[in-house]
Short mmCIF file of C-alpha atoms in Angstrom, two decimals:
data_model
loop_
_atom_site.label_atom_id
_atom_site.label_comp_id
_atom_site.label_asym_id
_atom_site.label_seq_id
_atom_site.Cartn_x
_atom_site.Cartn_y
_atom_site.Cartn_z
CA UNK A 236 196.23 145.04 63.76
CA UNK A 237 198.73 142.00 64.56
CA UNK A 238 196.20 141.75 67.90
CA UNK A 239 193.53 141.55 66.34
CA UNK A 240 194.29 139.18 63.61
CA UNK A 241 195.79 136.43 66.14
CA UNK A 242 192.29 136.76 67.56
CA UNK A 243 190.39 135.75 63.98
CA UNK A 244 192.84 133.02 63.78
CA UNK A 245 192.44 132.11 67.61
CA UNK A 246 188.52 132.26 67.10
CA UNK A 247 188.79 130.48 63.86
CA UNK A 248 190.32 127.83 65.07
CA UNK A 249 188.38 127.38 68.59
CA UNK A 250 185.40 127.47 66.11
CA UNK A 251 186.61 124.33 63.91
CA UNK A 252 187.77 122.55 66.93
CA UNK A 253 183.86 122.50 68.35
CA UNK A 254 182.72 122.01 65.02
CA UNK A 255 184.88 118.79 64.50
CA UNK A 256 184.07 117.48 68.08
CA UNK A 257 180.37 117.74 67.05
CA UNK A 258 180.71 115.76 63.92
CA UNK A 259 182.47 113.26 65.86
CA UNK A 260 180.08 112.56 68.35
CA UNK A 261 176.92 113.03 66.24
CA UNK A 262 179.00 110.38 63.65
CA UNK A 263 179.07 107.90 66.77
CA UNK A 264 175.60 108.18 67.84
CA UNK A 265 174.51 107.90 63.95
CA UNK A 266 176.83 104.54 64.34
CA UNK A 267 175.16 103.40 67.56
CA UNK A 268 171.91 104.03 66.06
CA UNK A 269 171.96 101.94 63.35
CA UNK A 270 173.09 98.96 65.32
CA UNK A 271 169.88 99.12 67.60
CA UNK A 272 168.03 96.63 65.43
CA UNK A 273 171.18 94.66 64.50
CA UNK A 274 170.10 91.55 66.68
CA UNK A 275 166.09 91.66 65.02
CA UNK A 276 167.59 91.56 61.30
CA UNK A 277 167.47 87.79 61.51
CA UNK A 278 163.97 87.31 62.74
CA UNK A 279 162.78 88.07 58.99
CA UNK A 280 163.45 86.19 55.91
CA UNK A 281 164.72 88.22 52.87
CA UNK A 282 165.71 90.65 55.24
CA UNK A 283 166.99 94.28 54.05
CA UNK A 284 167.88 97.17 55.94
CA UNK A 285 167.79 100.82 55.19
CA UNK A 286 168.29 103.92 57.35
CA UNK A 287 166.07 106.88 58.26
CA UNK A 288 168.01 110.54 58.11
CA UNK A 289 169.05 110.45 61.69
CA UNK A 290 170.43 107.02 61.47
CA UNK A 291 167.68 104.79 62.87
CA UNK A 292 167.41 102.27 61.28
CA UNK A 293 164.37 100.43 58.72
CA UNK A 294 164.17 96.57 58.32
CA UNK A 295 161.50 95.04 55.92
CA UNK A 296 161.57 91.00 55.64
CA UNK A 297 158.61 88.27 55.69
CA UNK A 298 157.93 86.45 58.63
CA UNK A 299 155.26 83.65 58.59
CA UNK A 300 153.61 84.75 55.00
CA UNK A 301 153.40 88.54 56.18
CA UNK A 302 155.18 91.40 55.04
CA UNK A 303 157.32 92.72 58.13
CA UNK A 304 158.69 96.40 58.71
CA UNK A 305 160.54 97.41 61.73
CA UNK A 306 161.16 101.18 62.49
CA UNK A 307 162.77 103.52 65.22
CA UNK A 308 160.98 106.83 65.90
CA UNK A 309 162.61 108.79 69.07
CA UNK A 310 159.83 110.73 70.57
CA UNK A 311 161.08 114.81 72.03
CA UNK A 312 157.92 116.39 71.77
CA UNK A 313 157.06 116.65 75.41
CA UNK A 314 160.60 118.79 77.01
CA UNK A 315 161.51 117.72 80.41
CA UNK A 316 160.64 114.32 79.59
CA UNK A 317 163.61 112.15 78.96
CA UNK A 318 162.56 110.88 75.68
CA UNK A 319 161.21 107.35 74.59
CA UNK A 320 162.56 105.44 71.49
CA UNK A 321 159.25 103.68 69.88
CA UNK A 322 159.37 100.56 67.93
CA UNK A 323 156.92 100.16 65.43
CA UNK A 324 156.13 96.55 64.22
CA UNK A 325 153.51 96.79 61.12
CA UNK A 326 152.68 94.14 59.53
CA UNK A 327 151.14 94.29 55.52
CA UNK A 328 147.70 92.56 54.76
CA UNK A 329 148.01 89.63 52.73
CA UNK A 330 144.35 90.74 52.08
CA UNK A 331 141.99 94.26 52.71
CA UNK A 332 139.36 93.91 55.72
CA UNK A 333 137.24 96.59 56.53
CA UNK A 334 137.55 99.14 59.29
CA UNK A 335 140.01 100.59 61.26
CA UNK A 336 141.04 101.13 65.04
CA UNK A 337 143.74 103.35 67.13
CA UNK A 338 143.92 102.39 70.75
CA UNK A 339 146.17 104.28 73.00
CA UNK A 340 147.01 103.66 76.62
CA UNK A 341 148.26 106.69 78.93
CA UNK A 342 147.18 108.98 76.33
CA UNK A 343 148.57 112.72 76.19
CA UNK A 344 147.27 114.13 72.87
CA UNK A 345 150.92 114.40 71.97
CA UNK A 346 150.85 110.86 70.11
CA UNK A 347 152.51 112.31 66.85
CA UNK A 348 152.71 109.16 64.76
CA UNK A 349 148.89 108.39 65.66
CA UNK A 350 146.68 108.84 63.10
CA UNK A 351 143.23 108.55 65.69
CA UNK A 352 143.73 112.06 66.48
CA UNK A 353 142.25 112.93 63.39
CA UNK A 354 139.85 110.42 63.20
CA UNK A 355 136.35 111.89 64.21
CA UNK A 356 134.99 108.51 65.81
CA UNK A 357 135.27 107.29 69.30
CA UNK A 358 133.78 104.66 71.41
CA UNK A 359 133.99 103.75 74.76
CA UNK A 360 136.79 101.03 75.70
CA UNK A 361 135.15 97.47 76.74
CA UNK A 362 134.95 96.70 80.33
CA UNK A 363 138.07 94.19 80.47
CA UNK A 364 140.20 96.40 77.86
CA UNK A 365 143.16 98.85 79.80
CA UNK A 366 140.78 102.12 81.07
CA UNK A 367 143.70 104.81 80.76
CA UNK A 368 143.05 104.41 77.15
CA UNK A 369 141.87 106.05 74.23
CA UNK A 370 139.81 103.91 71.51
CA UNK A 371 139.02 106.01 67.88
CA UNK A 372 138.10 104.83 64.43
CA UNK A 373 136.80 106.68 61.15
CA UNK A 374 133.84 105.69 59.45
CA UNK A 375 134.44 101.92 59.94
CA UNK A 376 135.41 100.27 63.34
CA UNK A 377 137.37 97.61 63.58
CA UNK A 378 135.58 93.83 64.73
CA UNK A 379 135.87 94.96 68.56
CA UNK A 380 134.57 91.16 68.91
CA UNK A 381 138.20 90.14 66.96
CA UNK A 382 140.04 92.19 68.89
CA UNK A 383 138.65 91.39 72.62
CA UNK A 384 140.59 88.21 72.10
CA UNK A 385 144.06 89.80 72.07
CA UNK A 386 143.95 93.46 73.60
CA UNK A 387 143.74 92.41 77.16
CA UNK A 388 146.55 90.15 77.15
CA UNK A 389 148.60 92.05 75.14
CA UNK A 390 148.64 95.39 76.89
CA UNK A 391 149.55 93.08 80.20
CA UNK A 392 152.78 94.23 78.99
CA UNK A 393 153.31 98.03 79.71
CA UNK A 394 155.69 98.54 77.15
CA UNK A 395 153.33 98.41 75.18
CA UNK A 396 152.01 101.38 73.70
CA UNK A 397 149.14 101.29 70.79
CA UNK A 398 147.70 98.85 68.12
CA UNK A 399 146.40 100.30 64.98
CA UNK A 400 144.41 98.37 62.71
CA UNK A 401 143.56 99.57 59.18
CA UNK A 402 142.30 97.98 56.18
CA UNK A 403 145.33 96.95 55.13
CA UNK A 404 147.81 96.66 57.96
CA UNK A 405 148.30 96.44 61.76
CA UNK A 406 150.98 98.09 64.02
CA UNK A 407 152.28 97.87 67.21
CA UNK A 408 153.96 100.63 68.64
CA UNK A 409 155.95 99.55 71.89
CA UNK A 410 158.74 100.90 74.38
CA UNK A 411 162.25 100.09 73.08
CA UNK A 412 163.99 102.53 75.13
CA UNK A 413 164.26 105.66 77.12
CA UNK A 414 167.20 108.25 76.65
CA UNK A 415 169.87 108.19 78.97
CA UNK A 416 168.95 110.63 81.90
CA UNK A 417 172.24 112.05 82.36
CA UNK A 418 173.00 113.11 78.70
CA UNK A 419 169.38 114.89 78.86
CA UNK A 420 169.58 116.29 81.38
CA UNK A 421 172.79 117.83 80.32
CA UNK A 422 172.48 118.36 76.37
CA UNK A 423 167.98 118.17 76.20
CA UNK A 424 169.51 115.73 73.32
CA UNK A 425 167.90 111.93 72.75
CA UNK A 426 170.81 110.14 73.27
CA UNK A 427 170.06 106.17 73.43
CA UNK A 428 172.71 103.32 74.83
CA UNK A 429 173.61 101.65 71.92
CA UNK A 430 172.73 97.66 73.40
CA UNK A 431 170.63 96.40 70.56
CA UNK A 432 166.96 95.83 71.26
CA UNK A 433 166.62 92.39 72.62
CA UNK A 434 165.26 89.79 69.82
CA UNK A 435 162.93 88.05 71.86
CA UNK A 436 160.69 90.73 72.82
CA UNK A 437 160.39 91.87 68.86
CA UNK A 438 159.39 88.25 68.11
CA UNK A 439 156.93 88.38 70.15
CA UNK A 440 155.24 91.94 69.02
CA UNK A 441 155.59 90.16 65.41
CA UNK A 442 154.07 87.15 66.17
CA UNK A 443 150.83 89.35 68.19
CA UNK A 444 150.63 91.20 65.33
CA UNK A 445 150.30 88.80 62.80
CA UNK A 446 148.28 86.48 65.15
CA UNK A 447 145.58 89.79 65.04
CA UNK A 448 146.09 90.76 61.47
CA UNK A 449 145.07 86.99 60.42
CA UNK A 450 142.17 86.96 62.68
CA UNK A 451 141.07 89.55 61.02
CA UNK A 452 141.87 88.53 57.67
CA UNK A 453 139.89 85.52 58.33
CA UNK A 454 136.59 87.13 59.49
CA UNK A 455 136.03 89.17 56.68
CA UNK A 456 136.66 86.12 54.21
#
């Protein structure tokens, strides 16, 4: 009896012990997560920040007239991948155009925060537009004319993911990191170094963006 109560209590406490550890370390890599974006929160005026579940975080600000959000989304849905960490740059319309576009580059049909997947049209990708691609719209395309002037040189960059244009927004989804290799390959978790995504590079995806979203804007006036 005395035997096998010392091994409840053994067990019992072996059990808290991994349970604490694990709240420790999923507490830091909450922490880390959350500073990721720490060194973008001054691009935008009237910056706030929020935080999504798993501790990424959300920052929504103006930047040049526009409404600005910036978001994390870690990406595990292929396994034995080492996961990317996707940065999402959308920018509001300041007014509705008509049409939309999702264009993809190295497409794998596993694009989860694509909405083109679901869109029934597609059309083939101009001549002098990246050919590992994917180009879709519903009922309305996008001015292709509008956007010939930015998609080559923008997708020079191979971080550089997808652009999707709506009526009233566009987005730029774009390589912010990968997971570290070691702690995959070890745990299959998405653990990310916790160096905050370099300023300049965001700036720039902002200032694309908005460059396209007021072309836009400006056609269908």
């Amino acid at each position: 009896m005395a035997a096998n109560l010392s091994f409840i209590v053994i067990a019992t406490l072996i059990a808290m012990s991994v349970y604490l550890l694990y709240q420790r370390s999923h507490s830091v890599i909450k922490k880390n997560r959350a500073m990721l974006l720490n060194d973008c929160y001054g691009l935008l005026n009237n910056a706030t920040k929020d935080y999504e579940g798993n501790g990424f975080p959300i920052i929504k600000g103006h930047y040049s007239g526009f409404d600005v959000q910036l978001n994390l989304i870690p990406d595990t849905i292929v396994m034995r991948k080492i996961p990317p960490l996707w940065l999402m740059v959308s920018i509001k319309a300041n007014k509705e155009s008509k049409g939309n576009m999702d264009f993809i580059v190295r497409p794998q049909n596993i694009e989860f925060y694509s909405p083109g997947w679901r869109w029934d049209g597609l059309f083939k990708t101009p001549a002098n537009w990246p050919q590992n691609s994917i180009a879709k719209y519903q009922d309305t395309k996008a001015s292709v004319s509008i956007l010939d002037k930015f998609i080559p040189n923008l997708f020079t960059d191979e971080k550089v993911k997808q652009l999707l244009v709506t009526p009233d927004s566009v987005r730029i989804t774009y390589l912010a990191k990968q997971a570290i290799r070691g702690e995959y390959l070890l745990t299959r978790g998405a653990v990310f170094d916790d160096q905050a995504i370099a300023s300049d590079d965001v700036k720039n995806i902002i200032e694309y963006a908005i460059a396209i979203r007021k072309s836009i804007e400006e056609e269908s006036a």
